[in-house]
Short mmCIF file of C-alpha atoms and ligand atoms in Angstrom, two decimals:
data_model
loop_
_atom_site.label_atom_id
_atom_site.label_comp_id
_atom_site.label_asym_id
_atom_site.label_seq_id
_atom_site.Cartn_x
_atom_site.Cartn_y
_atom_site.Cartn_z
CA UNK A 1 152.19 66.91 135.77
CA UNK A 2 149.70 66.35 138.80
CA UNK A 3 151.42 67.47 142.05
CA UNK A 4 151.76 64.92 144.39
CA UNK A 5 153.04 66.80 147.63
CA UNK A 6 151.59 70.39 148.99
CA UNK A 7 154.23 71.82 151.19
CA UNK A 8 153.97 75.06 153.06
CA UNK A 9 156.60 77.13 153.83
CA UNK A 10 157.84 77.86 157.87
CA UNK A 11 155.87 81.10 157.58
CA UNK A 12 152.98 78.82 157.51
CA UNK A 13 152.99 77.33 160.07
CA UNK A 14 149.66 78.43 162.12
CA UNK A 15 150.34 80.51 165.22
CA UNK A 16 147.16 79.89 166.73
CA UNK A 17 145.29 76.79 167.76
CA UNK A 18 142.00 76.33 167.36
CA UNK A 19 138.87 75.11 170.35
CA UNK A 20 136.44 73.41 168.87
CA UNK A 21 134.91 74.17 172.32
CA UNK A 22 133.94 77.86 171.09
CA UNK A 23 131.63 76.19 168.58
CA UNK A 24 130.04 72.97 169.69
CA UNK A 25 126.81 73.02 169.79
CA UNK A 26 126.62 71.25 172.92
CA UNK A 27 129.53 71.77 175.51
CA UNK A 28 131.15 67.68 177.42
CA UNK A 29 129.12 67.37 180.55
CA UNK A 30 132.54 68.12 183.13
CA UNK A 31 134.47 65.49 184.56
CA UNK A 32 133.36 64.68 188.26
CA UNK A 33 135.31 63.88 191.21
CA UNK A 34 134.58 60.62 191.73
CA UNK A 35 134.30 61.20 195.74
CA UNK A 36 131.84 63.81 195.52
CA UNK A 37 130.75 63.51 192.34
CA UNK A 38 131.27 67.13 191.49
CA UNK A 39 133.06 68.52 188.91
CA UNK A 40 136.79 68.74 189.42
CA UNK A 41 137.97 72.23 190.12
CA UNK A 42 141.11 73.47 189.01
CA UNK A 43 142.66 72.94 192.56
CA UNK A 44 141.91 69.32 192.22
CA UNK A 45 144.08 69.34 189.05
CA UNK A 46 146.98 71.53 190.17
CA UNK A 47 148.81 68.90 192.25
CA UNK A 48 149.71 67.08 188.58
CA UNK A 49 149.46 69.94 185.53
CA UNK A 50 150.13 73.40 185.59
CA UNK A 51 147.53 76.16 185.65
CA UNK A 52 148.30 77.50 181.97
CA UNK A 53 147.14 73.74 180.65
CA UNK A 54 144.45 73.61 183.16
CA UNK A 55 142.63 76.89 181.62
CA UNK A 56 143.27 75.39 178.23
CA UNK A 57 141.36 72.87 179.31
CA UNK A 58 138.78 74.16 180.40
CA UNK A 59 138.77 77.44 178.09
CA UNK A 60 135.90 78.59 175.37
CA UNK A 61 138.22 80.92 173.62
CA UNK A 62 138.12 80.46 170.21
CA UNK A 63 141.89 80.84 168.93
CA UNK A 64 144.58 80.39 171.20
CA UNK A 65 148.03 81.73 170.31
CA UNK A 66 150.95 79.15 170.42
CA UNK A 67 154.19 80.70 172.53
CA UNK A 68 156.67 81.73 170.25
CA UNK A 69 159.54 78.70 171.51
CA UNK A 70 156.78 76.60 170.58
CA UNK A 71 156.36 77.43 166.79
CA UNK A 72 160.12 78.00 166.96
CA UNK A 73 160.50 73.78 168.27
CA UNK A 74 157.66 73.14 165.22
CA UNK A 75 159.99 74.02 162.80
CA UNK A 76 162.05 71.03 163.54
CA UNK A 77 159.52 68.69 161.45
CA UNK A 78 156.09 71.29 160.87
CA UNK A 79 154.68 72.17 158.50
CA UNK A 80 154.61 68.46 157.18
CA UNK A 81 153.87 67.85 154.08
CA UNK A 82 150.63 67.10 152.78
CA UNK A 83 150.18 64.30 149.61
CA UNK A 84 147.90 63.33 147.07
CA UNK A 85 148.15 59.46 146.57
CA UNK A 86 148.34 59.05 143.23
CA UNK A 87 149.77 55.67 142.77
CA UNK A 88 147.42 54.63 145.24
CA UNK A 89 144.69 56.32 143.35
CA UNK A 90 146.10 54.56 140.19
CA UNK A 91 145.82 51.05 141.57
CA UNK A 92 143.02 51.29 143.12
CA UNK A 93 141.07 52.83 139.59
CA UNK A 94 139.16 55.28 141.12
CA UNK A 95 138.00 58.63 140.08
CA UNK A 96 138.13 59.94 144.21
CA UNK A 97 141.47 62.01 144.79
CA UNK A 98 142.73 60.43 148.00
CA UNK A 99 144.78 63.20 150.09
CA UNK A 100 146.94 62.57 153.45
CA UNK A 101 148.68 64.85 155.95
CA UNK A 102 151.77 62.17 156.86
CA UNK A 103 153.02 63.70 160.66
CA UNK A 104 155.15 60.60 160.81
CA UNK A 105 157.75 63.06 159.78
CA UNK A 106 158.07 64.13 163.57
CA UNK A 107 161.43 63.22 165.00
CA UNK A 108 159.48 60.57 167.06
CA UNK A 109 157.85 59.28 163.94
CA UNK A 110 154.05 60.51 165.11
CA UNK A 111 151.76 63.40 165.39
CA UNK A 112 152.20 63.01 169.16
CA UNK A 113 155.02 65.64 169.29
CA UNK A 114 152.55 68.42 168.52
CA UNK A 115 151.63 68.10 171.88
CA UNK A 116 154.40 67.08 174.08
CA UNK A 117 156.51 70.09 173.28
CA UNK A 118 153.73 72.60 174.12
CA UNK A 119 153.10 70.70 177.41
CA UNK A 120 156.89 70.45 177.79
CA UNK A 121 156.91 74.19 177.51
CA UNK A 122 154.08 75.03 180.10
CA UNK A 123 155.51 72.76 182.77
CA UNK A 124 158.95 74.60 182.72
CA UNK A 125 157.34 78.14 182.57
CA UNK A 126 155.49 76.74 185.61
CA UNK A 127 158.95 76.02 187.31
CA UNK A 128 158.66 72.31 186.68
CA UNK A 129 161.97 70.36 186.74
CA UNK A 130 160.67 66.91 186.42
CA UNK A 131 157.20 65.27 183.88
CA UNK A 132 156.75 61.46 185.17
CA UNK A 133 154.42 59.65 182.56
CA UNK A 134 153.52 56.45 181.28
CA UNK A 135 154.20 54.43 178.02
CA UNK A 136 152.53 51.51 176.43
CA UNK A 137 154.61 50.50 173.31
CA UNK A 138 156.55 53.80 173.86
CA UNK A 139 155.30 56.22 171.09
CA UNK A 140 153.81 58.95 173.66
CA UNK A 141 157.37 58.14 176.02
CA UNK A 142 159.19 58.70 172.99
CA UNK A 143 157.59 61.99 172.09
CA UNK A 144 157.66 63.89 175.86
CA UNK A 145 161.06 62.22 176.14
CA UNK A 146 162.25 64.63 173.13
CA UNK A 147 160.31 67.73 174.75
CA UNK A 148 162.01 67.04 177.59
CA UNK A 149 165.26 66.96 176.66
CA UNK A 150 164.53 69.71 174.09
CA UNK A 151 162.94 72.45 176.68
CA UNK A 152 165.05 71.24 179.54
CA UNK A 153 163.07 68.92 181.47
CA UNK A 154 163.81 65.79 182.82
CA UNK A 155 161.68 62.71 181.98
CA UNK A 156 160.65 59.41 183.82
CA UNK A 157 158.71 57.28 181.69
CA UNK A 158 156.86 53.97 183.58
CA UNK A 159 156.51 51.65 180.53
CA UNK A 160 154.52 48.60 181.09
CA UNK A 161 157.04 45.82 181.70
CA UNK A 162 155.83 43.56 178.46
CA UNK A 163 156.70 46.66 175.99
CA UNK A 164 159.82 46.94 177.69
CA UNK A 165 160.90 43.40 177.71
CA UNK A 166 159.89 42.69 174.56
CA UNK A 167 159.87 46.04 172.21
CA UNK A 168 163.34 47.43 173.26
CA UNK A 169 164.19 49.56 170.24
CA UNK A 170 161.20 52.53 171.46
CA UNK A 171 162.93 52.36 175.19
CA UNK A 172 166.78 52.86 173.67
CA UNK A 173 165.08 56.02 171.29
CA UNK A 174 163.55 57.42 174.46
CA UNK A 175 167.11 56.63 176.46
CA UNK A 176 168.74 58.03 173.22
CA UNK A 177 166.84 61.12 174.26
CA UNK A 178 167.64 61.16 177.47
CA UNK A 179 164.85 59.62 179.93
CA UNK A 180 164.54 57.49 182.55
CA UNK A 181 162.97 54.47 181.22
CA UNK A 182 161.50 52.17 184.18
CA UNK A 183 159.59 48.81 183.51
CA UNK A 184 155.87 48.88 185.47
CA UNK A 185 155.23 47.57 187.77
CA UNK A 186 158.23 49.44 189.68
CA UNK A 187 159.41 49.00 193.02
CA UNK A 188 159.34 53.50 192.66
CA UNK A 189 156.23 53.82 194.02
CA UNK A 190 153.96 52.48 196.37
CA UNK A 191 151.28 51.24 193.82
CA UNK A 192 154.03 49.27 192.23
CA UNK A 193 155.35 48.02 195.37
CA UNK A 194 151.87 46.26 196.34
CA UNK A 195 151.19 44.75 192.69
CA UNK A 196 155.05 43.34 192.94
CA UNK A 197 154.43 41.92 196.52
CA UNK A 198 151.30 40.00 195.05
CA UNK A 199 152.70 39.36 192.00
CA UNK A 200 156.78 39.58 191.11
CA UNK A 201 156.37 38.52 187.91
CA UNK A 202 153.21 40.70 186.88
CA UNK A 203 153.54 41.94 183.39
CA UNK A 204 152.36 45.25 183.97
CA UNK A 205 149.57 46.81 182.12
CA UNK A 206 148.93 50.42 180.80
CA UNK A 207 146.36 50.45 184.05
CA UNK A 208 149.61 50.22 186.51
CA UNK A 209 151.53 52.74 184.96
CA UNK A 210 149.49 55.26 185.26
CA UNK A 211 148.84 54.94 188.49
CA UNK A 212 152.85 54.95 189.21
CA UNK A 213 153.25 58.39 187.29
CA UNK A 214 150.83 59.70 188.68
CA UNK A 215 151.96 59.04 192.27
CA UNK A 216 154.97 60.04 191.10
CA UNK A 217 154.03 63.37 190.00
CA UNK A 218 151.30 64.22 192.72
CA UNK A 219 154.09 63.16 195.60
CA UNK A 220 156.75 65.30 194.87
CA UNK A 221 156.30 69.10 194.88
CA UNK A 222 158.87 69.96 191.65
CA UNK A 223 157.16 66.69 189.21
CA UNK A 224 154.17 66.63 187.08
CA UNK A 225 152.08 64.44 184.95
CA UNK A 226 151.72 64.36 181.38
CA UNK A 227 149.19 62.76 178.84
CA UNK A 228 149.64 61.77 175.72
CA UNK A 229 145.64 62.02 174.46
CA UNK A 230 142.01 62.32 175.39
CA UNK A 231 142.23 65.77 177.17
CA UNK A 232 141.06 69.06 175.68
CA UNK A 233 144.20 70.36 175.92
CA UNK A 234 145.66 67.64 173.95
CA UNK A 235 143.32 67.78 171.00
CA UNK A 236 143.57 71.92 171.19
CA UNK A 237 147.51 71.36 170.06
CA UNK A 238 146.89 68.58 167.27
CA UNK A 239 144.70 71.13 165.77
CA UNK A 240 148.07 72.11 163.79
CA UNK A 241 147.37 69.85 161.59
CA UNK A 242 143.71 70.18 160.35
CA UNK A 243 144.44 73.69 160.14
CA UNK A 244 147.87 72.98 157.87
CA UNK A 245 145.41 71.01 156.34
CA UNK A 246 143.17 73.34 154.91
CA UNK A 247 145.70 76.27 154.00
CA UNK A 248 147.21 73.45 151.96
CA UNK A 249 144.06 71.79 150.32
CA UNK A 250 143.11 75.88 149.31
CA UNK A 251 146.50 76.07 147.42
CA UNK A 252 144.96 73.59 145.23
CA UNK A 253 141.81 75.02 145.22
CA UNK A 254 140.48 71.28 146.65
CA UNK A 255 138.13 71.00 149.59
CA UNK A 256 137.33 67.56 151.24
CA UNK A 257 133.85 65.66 150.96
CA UNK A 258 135.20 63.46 153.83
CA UNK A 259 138.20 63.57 156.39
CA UNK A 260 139.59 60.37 158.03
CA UNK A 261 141.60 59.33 161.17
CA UNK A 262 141.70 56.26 163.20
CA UNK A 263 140.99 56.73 166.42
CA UNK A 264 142.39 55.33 170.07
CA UNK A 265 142.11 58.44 172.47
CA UNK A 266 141.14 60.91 169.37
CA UNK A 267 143.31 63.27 169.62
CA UNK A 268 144.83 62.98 165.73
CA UNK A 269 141.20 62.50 165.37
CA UNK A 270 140.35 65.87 166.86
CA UNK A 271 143.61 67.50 165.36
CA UNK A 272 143.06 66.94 161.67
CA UNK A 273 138.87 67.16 161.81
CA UNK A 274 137.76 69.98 163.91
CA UNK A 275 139.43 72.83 161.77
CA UNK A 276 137.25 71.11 159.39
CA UNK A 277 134.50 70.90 162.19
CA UNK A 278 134.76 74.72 162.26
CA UNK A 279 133.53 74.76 158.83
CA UNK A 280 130.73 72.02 158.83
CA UNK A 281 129.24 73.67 162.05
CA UNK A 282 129.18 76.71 159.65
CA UNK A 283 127.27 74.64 157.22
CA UNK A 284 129.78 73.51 154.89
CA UNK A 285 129.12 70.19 153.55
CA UNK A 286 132.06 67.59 155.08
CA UNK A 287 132.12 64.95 156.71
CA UNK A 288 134.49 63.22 159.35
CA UNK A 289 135.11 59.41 160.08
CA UNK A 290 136.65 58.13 163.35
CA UNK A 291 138.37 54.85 162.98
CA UNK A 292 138.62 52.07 165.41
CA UNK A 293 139.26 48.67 165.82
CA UNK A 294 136.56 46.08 165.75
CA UNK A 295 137.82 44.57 168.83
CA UNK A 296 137.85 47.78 170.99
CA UNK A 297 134.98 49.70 168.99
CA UNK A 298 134.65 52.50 171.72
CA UNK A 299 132.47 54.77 169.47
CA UNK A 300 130.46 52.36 168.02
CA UNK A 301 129.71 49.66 170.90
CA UNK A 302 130.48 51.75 174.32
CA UNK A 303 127.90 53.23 176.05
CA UNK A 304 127.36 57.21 176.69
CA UNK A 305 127.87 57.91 180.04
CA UNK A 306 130.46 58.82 182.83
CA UNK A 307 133.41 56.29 183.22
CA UNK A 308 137.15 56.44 184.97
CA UNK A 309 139.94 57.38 182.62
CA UNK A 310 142.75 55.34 184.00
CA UNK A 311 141.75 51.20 184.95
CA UNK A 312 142.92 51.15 188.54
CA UNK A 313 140.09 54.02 189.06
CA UNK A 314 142.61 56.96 190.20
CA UNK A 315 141.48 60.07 187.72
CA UNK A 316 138.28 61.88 187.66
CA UNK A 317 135.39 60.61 186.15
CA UNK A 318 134.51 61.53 182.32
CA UNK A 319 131.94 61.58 180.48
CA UNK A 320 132.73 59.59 177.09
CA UNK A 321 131.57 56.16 175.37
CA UNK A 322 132.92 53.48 177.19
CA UNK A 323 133.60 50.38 176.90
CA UNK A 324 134.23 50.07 180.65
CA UNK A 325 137.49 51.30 182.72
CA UNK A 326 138.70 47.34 183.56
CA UNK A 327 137.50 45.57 179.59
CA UNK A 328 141.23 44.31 178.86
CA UNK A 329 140.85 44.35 174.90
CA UNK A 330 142.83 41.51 172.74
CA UNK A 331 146.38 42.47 172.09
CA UNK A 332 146.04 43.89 168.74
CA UNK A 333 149.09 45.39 167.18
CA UNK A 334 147.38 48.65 166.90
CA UNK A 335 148.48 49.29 170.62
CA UNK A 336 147.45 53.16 170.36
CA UNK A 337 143.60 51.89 169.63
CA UNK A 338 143.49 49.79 172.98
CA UNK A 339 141.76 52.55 175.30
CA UNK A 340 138.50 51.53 176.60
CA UNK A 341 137.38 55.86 176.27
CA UNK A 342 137.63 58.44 173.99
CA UNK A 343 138.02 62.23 174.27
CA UNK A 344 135.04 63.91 175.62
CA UNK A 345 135.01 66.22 172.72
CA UNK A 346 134.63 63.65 170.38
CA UNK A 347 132.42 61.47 171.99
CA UNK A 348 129.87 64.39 172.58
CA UNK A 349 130.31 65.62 169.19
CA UNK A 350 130.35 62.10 167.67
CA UNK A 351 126.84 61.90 170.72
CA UNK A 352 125.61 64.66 168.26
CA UNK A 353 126.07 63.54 165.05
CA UNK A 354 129.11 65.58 163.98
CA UNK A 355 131.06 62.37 163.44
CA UNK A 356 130.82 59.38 161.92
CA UNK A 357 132.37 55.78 163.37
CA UNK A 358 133.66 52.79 161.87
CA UNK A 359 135.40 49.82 162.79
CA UNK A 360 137.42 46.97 161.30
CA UNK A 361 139.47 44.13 162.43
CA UNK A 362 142.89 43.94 161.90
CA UNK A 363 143.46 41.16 159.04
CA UNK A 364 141.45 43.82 156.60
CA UNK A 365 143.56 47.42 158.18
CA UNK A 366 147.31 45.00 157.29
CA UNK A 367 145.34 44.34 153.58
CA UNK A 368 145.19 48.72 153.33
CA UNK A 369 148.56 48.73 154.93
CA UNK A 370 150.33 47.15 152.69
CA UNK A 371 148.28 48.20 149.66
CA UNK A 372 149.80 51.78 151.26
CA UNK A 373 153.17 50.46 151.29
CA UNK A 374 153.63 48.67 147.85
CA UNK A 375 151.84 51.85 146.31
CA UNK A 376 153.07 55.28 147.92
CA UNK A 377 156.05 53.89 149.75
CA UNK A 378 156.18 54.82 153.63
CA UNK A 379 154.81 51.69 155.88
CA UNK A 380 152.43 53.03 158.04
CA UNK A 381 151.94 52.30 161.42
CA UNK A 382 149.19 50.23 162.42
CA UNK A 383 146.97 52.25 164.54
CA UNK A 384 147.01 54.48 161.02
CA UNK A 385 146.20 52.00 158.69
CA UNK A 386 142.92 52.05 159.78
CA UNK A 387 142.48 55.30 158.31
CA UNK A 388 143.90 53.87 155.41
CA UNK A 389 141.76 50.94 155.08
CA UNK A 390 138.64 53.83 155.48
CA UNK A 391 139.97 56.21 152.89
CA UNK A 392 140.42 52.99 150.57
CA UNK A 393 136.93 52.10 151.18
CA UNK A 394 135.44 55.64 150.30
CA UNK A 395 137.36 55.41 147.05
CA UNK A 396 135.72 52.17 146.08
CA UNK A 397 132.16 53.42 146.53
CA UNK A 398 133.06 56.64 144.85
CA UNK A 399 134.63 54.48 141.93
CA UNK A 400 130.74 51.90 141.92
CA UNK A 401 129.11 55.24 141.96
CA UNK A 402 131.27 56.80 139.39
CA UNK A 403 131.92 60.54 141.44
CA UNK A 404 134.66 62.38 142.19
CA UNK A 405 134.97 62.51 145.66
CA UNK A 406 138.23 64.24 147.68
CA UNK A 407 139.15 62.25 150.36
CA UNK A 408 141.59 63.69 152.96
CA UNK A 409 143.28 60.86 155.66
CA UNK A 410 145.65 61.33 158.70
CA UNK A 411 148.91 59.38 158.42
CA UNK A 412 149.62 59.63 161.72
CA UNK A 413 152.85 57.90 162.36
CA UNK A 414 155.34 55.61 160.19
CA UNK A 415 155.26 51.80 161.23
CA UNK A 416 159.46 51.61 161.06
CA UNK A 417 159.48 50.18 164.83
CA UNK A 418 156.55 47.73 164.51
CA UNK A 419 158.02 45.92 161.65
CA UNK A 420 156.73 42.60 163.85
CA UNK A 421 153.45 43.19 163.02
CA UNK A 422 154.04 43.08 159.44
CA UNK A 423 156.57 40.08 160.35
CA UNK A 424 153.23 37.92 161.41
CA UNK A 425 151.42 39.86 158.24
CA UNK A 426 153.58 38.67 155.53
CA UNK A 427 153.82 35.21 157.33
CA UNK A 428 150.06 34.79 157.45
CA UNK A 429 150.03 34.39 161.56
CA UNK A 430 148.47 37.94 162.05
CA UNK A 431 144.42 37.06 162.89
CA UNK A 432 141.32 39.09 163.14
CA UNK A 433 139.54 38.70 166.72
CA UNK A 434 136.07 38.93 167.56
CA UNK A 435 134.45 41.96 168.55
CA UNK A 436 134.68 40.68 172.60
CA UNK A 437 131.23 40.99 173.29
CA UNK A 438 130.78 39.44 176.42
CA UNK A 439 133.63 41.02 177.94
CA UNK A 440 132.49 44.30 177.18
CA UNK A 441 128.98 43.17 178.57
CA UNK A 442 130.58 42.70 181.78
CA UNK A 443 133.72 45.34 182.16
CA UNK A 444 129.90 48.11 181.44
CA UNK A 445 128.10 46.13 184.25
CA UNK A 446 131.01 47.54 186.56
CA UNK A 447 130.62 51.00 185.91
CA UNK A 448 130.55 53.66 188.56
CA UNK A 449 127.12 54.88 189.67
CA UNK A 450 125.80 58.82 188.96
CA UNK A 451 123.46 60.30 190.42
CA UNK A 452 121.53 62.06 187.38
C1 PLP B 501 149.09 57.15 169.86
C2 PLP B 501 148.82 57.00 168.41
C3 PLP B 501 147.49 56.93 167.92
C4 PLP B 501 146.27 56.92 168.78
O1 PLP B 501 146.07 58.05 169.55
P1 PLP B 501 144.96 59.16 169.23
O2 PLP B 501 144.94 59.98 170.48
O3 PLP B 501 143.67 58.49 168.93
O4 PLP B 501 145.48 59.93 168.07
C5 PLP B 501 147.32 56.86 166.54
N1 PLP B 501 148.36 56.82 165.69
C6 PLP B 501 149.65 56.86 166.14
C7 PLP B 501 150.75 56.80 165.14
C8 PLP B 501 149.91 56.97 167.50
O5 PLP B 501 151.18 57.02 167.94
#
């Protein structure tokens, strides 16, 4: 009988993360001030995140050792299991062995977890009492809502008023855990004061929130800010599960020709490829594909250069493909691939050549979804399906080229609370959009200026 699932034991869990930083061959330019245009400094950063995650952030150490109430909080979901799609593989006739690491087994249903607990942790050693953040469709609320309830920290969540109006079951699961949900624009802060005075009704966007958690956090001494993605720190922690990964994939005595995630911020992205990273840099032969939507194709449209993180123009200026900090991309129902950036650590390693990029609209990633669903069983969510559609693609060629080929895909979350996109799939309203070229055209003409 072929196995179908690789599970490690709790011993096996990793008890070290691993910084890509140690290795790449070039280092992100830093991110600037975007007053001075210097880099930021740490004391420019303390006011928000605590000095442990701050060094992270900025460290070159190779392997960083996880605190032991971290690995201890892993345990509640890690290692997850790793499978080999057979039925998948069976429909789809090909001689490629398709593998996927599914962390929608996280108690908040996404690899998202692997992070907020660790930055849960640091903020109460730091004497934190109190992580404001923000949530689009909730999945990053829901997972530093568990940390926080789980390491003793209180949570407010600003979630942009649409989500909340109109996708209430991810604000009851973060309620269910204990946070204060608010709907953005609030009248909390003073950012969401003025956009309420101009506009009562405004519908909020992931642009507003931000900027009302991170008032939050910088104007009161015992709150800080969290983020769900594109910081080193962030990818550092996914890094569980490229490393569970490969400990797995040895068991079998497999190694990957190509590993897959879909990328929005890219830090699954980062967390299941630059174990693998490690290796290629060491001249292994593997390759790794970022994944993104066709109508917010970051990594394969945006330009190379410095660009504001948040859309109001609050954070520090990084250096990342952009597709500009105001381009508003169509409301896909991946929600988690609507960021106009990308990690600096991917984008300079994707800058030299260390990843690959792809992008497909979303009539084709529901097609791999479903394929997914009728064939291995768990619906995934959407922002992973375009991993999916990816790895399904590399087992067609391998199948017209007749080689084996051993494909290895992040599953990063399940799709149980966006059943509505599938609702508009299965009633044929779901459409693809065009990749908003114009738009983009003009949201890069308003780019800040720096000076070389
Ligand atoms: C948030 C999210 C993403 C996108 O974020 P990355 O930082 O690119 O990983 C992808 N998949 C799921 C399930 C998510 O919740």
């Amino acid at each position: 009988m072929k196995e179908r699932k690789i599970v490690l034991s709790e011993r096996d869990i990793p008890r070290q993360w691993y910084n890509i930083m140690a290795d790449m061959p070039n280092l992100p330019r830093p991110p600037l001030n975007p007053r001075t245009m210097k880099p930021v400094g740490p004391d420019d950063l303390s006011a928000i995140f605590p000095m442990s995650l701050i060094e992270q952030e900025v460290s070159t150490q190779r392997w960083i050792d996880i605190p032991e109430e971290v690995l201890e909080l892993y345990t509640l979901w890690r290692p997850s299991p790793l499978f080999r799609a057979l039925r998948l593989e069976e429909a789809l006739k090909t001689p490629a062995r398709i593998y996927y690491k599914y962390e929608g087994v996280s108690p908040a249903g996404s690899h998202k977890t692997n992070t907020s607990i660790p930055q849960a942790y640091y903020n109460k050693k730091a004497g934190i009492r109190r992580i404001a953040t923000e949530t689009g469709a909730g999945q990053w609320g829901s997972a530093l809502s568990l940390a926080g309830k789980l390491l003793g920290i209180e949570i407010t969540v600003y979630m942009v008023r649409v989500s909340y109006e109109q996708k209430p079951y991810r604000r009851i699961a973060m309620e269910t855990w204990g946070a204060n949900v608010y709907p953005s624009p609030s009248n909390r802060t003073e950012s969401g004061k003025k956009i309420l005075s101009e506009n009562p009704d405004s519908p909020g966007s992931l642009g507003i929130a931000i900027s009302e958690a991170v008032e939050d956090a910088a104007t009161h001494k015992d709150t800080n800010y969290a983020l769900g993605s594109v910081l080193n720190h962030v990818l550092l922690h996914q890094t569980v599960i490229g490393l569970e990964a490969k400990k797995q994939l040895s068991i079998i005595n497999e190694y990957p020709d190509v590993v897959i995630a879909c990328c929005g911020g890219g830090s699954n992205l980062g967390g299941i490829g630059f174990p693998f990273l490690y290796d290629r840099i060491n001249g292994r032969n593997v390759r790794v594909v970022a994944v993104e939507p066709v109508s917010c194709p970051t990594l394969t449209k945006g330009q190379f250069r410095y660009d504001f993180g948040d859309t109001v123009g609050l954070t520090p200026l990084l250096m990342m493909y952009t597709l500009g900090h105001d381009f508003v991309p169509p409301g896909i129902h991946a929600g988690g691939l609507r960021y106009h950036g990308d990690a600096p650590l991917v984008c300079q390693l994707y800058h030299d050549g260390l990843i690959e990029a792809i992008a497909y609209g979303q009539t084709s990633v529901f097609d791999a979804a479903i394929q997914f669903a009728r064939t291995e069983g768990i619906i995934p969510a959407p922002e992973s399906a375009h991993a999916i559609r990816a790895a399904i693609d590399e087992a067609l060629k391998a199948k017209e080229e007749g080689k084996e080929k051993v494909i290895l895909f992040n599953l990063s979350g399940h799709g149980y609370f966006d059943l509505q996109a599938y609702a508009d799939y299965l009633s044929g309203k779901l459409m693809d959009y065009e990749y908003p070229e114009e738009k983009i055209k003009e949201a890069l003409s308003r780019l800040p200026e720096v000076p070389a």
